[in-house]
Coordinates of N, CA and C in Angstrom, one line a residue:
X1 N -13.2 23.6 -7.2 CA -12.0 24.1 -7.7 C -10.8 23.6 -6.9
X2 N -11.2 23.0 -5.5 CA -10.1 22.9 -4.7 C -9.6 21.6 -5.2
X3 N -10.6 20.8 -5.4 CA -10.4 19.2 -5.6 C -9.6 19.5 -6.6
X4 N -9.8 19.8 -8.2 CA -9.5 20.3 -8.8 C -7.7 20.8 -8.7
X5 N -7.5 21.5 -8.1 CA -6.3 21.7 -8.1 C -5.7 20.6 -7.1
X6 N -6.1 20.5 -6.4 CA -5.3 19.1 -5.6 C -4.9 17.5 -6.5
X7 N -6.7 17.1 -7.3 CA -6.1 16.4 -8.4 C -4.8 17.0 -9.5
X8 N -4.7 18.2 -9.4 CA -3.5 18.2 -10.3 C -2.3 18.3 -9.3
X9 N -2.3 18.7 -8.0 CA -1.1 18.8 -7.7 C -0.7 17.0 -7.0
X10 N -1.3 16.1 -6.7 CA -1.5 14.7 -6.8 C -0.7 14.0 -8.6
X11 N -1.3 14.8 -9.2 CA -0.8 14.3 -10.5 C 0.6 14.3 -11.2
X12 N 0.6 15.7 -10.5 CA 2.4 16.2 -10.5 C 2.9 15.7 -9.6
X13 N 3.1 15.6 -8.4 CA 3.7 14.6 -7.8 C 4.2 13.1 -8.2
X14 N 3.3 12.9 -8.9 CA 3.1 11.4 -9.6 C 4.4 11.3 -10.8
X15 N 4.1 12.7 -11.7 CA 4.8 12.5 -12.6 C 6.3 13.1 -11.8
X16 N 6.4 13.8 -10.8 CA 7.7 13.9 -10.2 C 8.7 12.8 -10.0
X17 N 7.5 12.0 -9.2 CA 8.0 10.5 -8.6 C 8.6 9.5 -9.9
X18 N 8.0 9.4 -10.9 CA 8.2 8.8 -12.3 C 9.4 9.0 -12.7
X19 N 9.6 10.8 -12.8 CA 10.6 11.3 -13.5 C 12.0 11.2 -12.3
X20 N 11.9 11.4 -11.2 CA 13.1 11.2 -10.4 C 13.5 9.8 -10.5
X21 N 12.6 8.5 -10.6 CA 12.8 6.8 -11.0 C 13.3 7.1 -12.1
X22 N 13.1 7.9 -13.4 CA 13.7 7.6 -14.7 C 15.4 8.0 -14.6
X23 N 15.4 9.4 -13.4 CA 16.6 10.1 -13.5 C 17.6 9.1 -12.9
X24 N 16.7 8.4 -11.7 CA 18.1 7.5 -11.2 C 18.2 6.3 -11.8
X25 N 17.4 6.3 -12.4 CA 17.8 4.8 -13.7 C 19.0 5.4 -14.6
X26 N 18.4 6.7 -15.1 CA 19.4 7.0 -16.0 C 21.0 7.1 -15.9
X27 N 20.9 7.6 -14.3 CA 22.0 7.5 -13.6 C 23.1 6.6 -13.3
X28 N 22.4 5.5 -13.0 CA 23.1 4.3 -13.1 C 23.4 3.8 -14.5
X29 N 22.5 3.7 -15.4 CA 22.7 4.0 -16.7 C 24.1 5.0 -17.4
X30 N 24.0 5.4 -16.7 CA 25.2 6.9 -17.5 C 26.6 6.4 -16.6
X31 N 26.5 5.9 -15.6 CA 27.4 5.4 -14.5 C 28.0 4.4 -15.3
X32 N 26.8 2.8 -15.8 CA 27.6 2.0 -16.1 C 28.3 2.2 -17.4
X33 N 27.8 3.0 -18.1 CA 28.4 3.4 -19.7 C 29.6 4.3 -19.7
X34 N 29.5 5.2 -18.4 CA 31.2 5.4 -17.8 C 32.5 4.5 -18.0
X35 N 31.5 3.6 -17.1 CA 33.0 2.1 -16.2 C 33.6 1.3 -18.0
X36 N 32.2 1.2 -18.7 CA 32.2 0.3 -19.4 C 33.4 0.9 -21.0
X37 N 33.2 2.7 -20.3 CA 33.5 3.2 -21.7 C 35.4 3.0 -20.9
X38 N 35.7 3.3 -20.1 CA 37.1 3.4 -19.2 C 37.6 1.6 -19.6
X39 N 36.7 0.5 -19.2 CA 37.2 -0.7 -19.9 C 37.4 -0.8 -21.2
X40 N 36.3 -0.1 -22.1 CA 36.8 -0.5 -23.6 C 37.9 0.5 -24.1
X41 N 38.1 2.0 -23.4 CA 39.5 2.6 -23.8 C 41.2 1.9 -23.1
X42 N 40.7 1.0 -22.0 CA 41.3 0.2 -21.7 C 42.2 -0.9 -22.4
X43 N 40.9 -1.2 -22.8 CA 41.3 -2.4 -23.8 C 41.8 -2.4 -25.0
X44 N 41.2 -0.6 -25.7 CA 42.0 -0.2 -26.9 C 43.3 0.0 -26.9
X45 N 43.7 0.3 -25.4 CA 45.2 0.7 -25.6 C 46.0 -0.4 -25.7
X46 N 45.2 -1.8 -24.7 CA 46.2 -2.5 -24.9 C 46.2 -3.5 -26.4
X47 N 45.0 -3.4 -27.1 CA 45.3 -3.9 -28.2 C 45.9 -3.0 -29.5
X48 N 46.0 -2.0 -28.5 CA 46.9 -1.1 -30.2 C 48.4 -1.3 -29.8
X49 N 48.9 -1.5 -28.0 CA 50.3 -1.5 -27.7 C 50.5 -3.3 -28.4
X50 N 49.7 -4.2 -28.3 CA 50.0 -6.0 -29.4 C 50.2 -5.1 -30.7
X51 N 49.3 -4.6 -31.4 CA 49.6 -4.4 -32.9 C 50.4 -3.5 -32.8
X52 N 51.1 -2.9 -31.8 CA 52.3 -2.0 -32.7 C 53.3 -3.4 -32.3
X53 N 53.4 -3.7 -31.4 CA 54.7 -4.9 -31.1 C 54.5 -6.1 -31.9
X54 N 53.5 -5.9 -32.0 CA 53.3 -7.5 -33.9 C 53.6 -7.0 -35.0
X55 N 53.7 -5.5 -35.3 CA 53.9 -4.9 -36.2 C 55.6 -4.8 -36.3
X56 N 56.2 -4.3 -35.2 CA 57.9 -4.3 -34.8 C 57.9 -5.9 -35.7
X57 N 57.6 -6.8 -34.7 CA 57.6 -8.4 -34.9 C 57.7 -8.4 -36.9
X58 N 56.6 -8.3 -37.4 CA 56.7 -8.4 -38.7 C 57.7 -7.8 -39.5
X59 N 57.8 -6.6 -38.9 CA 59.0 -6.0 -39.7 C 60.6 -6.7 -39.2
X60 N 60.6 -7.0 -38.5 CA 62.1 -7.9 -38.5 C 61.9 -9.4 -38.8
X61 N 60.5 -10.0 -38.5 CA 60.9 -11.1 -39.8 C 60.7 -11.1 -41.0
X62 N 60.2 -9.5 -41.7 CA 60.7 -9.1 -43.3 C 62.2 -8.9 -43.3
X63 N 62.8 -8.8 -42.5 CA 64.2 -7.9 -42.8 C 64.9 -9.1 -43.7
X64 N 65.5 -8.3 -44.3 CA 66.7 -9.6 -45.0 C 67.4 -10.0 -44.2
X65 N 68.1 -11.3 -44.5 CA 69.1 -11.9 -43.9 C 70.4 -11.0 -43.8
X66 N 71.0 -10.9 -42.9 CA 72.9 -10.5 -42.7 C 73.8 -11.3 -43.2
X67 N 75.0 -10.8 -43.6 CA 76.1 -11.7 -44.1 C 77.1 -11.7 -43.1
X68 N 77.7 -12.5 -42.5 CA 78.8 -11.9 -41.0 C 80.2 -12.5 -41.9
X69 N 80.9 -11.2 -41.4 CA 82.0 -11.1 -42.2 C 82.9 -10.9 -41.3
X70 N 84.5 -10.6 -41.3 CA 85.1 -10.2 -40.7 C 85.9 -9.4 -41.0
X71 N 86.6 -8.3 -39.9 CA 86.6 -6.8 -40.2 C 88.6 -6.6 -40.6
X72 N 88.7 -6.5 -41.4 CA 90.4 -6.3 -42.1 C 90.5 -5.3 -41.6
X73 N 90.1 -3.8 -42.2 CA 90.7 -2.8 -41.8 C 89.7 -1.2 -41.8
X74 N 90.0 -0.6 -41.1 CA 89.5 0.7 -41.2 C 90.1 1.9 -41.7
X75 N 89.1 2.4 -42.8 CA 89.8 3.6 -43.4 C 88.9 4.8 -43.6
X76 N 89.6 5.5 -44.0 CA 89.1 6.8 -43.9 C 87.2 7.0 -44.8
X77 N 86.9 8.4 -44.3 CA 85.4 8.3 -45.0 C 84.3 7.5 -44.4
X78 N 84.3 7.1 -43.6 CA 83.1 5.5 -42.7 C 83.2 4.6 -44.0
X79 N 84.3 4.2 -44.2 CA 84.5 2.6 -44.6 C 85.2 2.1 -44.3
X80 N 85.2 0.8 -44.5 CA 85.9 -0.5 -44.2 C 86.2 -1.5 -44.5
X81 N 87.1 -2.4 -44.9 CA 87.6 -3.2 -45.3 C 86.7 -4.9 -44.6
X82 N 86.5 -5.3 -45.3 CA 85.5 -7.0 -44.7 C 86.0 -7.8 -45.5
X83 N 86.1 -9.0 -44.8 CA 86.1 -10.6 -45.8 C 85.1 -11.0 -44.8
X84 N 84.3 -11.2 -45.9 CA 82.8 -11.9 -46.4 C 83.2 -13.3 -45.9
X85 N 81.7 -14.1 -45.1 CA 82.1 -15.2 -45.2 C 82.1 -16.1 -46.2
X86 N 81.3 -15.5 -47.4 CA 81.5 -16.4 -49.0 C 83.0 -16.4 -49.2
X87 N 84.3 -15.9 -49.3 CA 85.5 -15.7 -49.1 C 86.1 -14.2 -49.9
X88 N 85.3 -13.4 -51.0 CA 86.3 -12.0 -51.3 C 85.8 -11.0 -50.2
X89 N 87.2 -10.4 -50.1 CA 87.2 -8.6 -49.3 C 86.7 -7.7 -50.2
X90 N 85.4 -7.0 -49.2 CA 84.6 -5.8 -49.7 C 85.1 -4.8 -48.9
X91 N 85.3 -3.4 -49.9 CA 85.1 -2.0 -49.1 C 83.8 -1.7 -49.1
X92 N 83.3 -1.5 -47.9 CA 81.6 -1.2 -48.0 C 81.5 0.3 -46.5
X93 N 80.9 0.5 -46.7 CA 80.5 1.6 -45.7 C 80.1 1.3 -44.3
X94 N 80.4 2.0 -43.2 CA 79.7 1.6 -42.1 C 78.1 2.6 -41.4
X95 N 77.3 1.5 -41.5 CA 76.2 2.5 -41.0 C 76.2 3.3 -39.8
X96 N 75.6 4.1 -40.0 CA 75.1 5.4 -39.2 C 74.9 4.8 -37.9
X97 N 74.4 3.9 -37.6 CA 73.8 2.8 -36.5 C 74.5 2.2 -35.4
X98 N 75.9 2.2 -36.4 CA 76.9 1.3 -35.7 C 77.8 1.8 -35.5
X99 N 78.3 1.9 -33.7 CA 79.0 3.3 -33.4 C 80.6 3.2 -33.3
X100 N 81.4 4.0 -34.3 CA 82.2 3.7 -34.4 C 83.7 2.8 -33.5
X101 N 83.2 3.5 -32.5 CA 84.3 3.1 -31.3 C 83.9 1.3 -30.8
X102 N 82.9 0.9 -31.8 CA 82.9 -0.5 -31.4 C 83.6 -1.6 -32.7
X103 N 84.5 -0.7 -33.7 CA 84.8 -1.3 -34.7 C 86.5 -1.9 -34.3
X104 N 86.7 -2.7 -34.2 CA 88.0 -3.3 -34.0 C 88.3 -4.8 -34.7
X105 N 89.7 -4.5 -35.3 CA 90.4 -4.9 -36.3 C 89.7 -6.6 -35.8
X106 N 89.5 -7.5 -36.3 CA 89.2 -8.7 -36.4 C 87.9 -9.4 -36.0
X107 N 87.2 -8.4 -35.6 CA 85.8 -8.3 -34.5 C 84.9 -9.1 -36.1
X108 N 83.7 -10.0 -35.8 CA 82.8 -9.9 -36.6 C 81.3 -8.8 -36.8
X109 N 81.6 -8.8 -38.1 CA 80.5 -7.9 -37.8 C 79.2 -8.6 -39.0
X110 N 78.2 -7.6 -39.1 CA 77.1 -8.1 -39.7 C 76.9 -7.2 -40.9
X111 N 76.7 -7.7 -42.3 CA 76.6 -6.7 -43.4 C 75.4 -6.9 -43.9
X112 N 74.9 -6.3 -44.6 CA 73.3 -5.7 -44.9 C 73.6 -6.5 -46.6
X113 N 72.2 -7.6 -46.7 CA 72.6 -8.5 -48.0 C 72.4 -8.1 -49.2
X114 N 71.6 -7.0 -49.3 CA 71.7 -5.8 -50.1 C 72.9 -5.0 -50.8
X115 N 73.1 -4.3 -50.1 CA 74.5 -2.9 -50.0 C 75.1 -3.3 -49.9
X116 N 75.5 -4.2 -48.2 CA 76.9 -4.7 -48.0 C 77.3 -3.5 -47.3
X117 N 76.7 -3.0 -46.9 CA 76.8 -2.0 -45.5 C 77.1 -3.0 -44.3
X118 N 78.2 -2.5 -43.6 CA 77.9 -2.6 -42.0 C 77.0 -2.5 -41.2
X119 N 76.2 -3.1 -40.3 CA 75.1 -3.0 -39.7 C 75.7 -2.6 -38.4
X120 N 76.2 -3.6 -37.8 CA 76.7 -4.1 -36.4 C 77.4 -5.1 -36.5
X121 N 78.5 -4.6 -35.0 CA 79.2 -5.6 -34.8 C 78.7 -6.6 -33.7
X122 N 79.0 -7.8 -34.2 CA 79.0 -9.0 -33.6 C 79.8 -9.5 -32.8
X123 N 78.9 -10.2 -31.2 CA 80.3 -10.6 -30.6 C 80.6 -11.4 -30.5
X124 N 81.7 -11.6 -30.2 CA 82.6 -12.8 -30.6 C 82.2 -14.4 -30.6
X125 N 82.7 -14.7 -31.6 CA 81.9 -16.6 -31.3 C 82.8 -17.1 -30.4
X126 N 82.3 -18.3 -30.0 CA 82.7 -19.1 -29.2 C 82.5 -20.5 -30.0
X127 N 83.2 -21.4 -29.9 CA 83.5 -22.6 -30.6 C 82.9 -23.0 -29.0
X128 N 82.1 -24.2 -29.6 CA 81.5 -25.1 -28.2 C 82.6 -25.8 -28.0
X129 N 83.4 -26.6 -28.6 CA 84.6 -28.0 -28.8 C 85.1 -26.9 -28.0
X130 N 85.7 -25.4 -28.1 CA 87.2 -25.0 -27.2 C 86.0 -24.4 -25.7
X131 N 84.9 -24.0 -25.9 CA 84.6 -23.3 -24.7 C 84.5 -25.4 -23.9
X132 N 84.0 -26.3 -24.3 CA 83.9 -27.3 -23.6 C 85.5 -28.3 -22.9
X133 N 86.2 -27.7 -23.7 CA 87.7 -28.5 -22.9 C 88.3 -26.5 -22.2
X134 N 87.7 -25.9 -21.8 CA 88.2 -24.8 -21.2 C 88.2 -25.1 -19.9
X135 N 89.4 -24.8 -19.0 CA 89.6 -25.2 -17.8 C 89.3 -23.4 -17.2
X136 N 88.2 -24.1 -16.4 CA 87.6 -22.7 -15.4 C 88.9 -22.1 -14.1
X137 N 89.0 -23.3 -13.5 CA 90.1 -22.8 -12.2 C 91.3 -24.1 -12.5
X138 N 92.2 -23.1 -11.7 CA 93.6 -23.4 -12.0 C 93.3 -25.2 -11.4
X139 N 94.1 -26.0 -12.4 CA 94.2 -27.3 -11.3 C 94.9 -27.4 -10.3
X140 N 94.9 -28.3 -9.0 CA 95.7 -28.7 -8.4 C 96.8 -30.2 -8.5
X141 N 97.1 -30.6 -9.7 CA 97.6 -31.8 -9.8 C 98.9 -31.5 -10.1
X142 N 99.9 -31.7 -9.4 CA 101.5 -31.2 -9.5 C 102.7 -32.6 -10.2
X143 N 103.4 -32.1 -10.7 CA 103.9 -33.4 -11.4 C 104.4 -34.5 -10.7
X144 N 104.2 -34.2 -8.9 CA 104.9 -34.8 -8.0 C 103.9 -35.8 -7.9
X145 N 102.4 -35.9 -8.2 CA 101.4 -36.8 -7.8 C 101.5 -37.9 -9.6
X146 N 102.5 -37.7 -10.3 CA 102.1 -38.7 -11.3 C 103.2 -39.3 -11.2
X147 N 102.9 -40.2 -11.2 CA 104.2 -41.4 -11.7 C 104.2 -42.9 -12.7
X148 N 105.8 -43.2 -12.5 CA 106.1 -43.9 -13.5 C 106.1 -43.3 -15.3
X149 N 105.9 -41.9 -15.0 CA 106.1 -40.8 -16.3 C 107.1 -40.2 -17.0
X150 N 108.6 -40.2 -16.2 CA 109.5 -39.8 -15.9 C 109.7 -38.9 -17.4
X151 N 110.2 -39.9 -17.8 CA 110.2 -39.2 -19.7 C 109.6 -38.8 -20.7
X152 N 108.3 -39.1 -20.3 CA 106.9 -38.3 -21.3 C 107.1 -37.2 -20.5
X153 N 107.0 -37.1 -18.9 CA 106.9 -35.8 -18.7 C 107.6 -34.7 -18.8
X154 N 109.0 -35.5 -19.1 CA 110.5 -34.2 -19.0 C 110.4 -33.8 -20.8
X155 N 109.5 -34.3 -21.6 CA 109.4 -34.1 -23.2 C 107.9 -33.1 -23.2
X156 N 106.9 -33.4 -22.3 CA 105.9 -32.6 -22.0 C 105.9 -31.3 -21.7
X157 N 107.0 -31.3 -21.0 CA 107.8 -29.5 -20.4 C 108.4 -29.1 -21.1
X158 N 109.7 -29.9 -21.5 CA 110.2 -29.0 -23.1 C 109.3 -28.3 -24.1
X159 N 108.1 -29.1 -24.2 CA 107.3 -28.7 -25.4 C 106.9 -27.9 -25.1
X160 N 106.2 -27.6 -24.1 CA 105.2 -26.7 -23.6 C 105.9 -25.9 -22.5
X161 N 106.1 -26.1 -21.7 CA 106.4 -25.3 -20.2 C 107.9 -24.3 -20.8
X162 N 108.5 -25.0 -21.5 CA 110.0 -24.2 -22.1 C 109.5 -23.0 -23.0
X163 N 108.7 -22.6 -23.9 CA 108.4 -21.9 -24.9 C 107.8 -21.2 -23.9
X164 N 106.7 -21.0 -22.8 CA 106.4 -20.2 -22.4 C 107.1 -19.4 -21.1
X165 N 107.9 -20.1 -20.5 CA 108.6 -19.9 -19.5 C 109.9 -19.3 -19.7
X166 N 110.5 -19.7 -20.7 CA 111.8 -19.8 -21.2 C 112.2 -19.3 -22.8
X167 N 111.5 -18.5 -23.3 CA 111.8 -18.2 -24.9 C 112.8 -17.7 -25.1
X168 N 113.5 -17.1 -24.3 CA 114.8 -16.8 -25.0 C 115.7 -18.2 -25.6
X169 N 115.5 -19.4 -24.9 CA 116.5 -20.8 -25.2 C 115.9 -20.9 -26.7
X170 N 114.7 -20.6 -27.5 CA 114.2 -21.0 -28.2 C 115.3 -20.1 -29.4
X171 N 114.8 -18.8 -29.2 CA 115.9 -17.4 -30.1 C 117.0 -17.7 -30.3
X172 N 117.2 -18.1 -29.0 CA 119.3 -18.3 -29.4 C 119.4 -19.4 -29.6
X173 N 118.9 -20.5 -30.1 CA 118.9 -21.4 -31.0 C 118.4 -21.6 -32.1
X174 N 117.8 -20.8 -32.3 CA 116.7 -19.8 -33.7 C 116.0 -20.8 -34.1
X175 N 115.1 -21.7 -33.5 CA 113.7 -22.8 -34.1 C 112.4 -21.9 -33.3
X176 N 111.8 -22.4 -34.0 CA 110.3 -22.4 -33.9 C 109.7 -23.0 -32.3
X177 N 109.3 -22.2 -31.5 CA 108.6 -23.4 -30.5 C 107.9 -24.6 -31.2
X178 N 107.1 -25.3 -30.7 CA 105.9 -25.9 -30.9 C 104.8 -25.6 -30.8
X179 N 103.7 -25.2 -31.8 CA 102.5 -25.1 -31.4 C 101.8 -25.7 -30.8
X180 N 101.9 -27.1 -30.6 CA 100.7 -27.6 -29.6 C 101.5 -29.2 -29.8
X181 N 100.8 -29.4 -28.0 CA 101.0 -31.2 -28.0 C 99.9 -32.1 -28.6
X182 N 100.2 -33.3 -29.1 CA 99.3 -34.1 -28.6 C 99.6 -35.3 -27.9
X183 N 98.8 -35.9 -27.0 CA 99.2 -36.6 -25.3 C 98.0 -38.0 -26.4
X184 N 98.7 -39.1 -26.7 CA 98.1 -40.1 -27.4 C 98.5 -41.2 -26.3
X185 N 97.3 -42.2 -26.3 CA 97.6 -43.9 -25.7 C 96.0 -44.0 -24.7
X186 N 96.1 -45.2 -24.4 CA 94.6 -45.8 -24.2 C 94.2 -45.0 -22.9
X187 N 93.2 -44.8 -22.7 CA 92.6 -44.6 -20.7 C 93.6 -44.9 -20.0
X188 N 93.1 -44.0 -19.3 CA 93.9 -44.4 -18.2 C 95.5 -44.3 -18.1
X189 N 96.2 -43.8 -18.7 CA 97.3 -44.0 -18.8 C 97.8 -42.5 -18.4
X190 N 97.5 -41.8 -17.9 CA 97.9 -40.1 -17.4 C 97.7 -39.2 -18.1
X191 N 97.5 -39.0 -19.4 CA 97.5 -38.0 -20.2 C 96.9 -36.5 -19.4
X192 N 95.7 -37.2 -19.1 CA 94.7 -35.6 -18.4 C 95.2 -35.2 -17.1
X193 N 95.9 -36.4 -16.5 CA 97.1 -35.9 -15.4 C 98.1 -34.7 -15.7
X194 N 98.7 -35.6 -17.2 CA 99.9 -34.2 -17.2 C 99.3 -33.3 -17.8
X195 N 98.5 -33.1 -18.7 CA 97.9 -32.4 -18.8 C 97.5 -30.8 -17.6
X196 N 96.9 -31.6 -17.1 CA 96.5 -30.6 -15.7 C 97.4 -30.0 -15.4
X197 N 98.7 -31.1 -14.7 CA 100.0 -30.6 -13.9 C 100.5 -29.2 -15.0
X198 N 100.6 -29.8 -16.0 CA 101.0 -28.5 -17.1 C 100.7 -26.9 -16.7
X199 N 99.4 -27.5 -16.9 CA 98.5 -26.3 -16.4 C 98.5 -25.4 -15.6
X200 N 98.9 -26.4 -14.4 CA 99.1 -25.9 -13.1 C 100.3 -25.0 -12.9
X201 N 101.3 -25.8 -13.4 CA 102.6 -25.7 -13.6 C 102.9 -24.0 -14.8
X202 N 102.3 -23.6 -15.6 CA 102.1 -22.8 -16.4 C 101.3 -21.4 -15.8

């Protein structure tokens, strides 16, 4: 009887030993199906945060195109007066989107090709040809460093340095200033000199 129960308590042991191997298998088992489950919720999030941002993406390259117009006048009710850049003036509405205090009289804005609603306003263009001849800092070139100019440059200052300096001479003789110079003849010959001095001089 004794062997007997010793072979069984030998046999449980055995299956003890078995089943504690199975548990720490399992364990590591259940461990790596943890890590693995934390990487693939990982990975779900970041491929649901691409398809919502490809999804944004699609939907603004469905959108229709804008018409950019510019802004005449503001009137009562949220509408407003536009000339289209095709060339007629629309009254059309301004969206809910676009906040009023950024609406000002000659601003471009952007109209919906649909409705012809206001979307947003637009800022302001810039013409490359005028931002590229824009003088950043004042020059230093004074009319005292050009010579042999004597008389282009005393007709240079009437045109220009008089109208802005001096308008009343213009009133009480009642003409028009001049809108603009032009400084014509080959290289080299001073133009971007007086030019500057003007500048400077102004």
């Amino acid at each position: 009887m004794d062997d007997y129960d010793a072979s069984n308590v030998e046999e449980l042991k055995d299956k003890v030993k078995v089943l504690e191997e199975r548990n720490v298998k399992l364990m590591a088992e259940l461990q790596s199906a943890e890590t693995d489950k934390r990487h693939s919720e990982a990975e779900l999030f970041r491929v649901q945060k691409d398809l919502a941002r490809l999804r944004n993406e699609m939907e603004r390259i469905k959108a229709p195109p804008l018409i950019v117009a510019t802004l005449r006048d503001i009137l009562p009710d949220n509408r407003v007066v536009v000339k289209s850049s095709t060339g007629p003036d629309f009254v059309v509405t301004v969206s809910e989107y676009c906040p009023p205090e950024d609406l000002i009289l000659g601003s471009r804005v952007a109209l919906n090709k649909q409705t012809l609603s206001l979307m947003n306003v637009l800022p302001s263009s810039v013409d490359p040809v005028v931002s590229g001849a824009e003088i950043m800092e004042k020059p230093d070139i004074t009319y005292d460093d050009i010579g042999g100019l004597k008389a282009q440059m005393l007709e240079l200052r009437e045109a220009v340095e008089d109208p802005l300096l001096r308008p009343e001479l213009y009133e009480k003789v009642g003409i028009e200033p001049p809108k603009g110079v032009l400084l014509v003849g080959p290289p080299g010959t001073g133009k971007t000199l007086m030019a500057k001095a003007v500048a400077k001089a102004t």
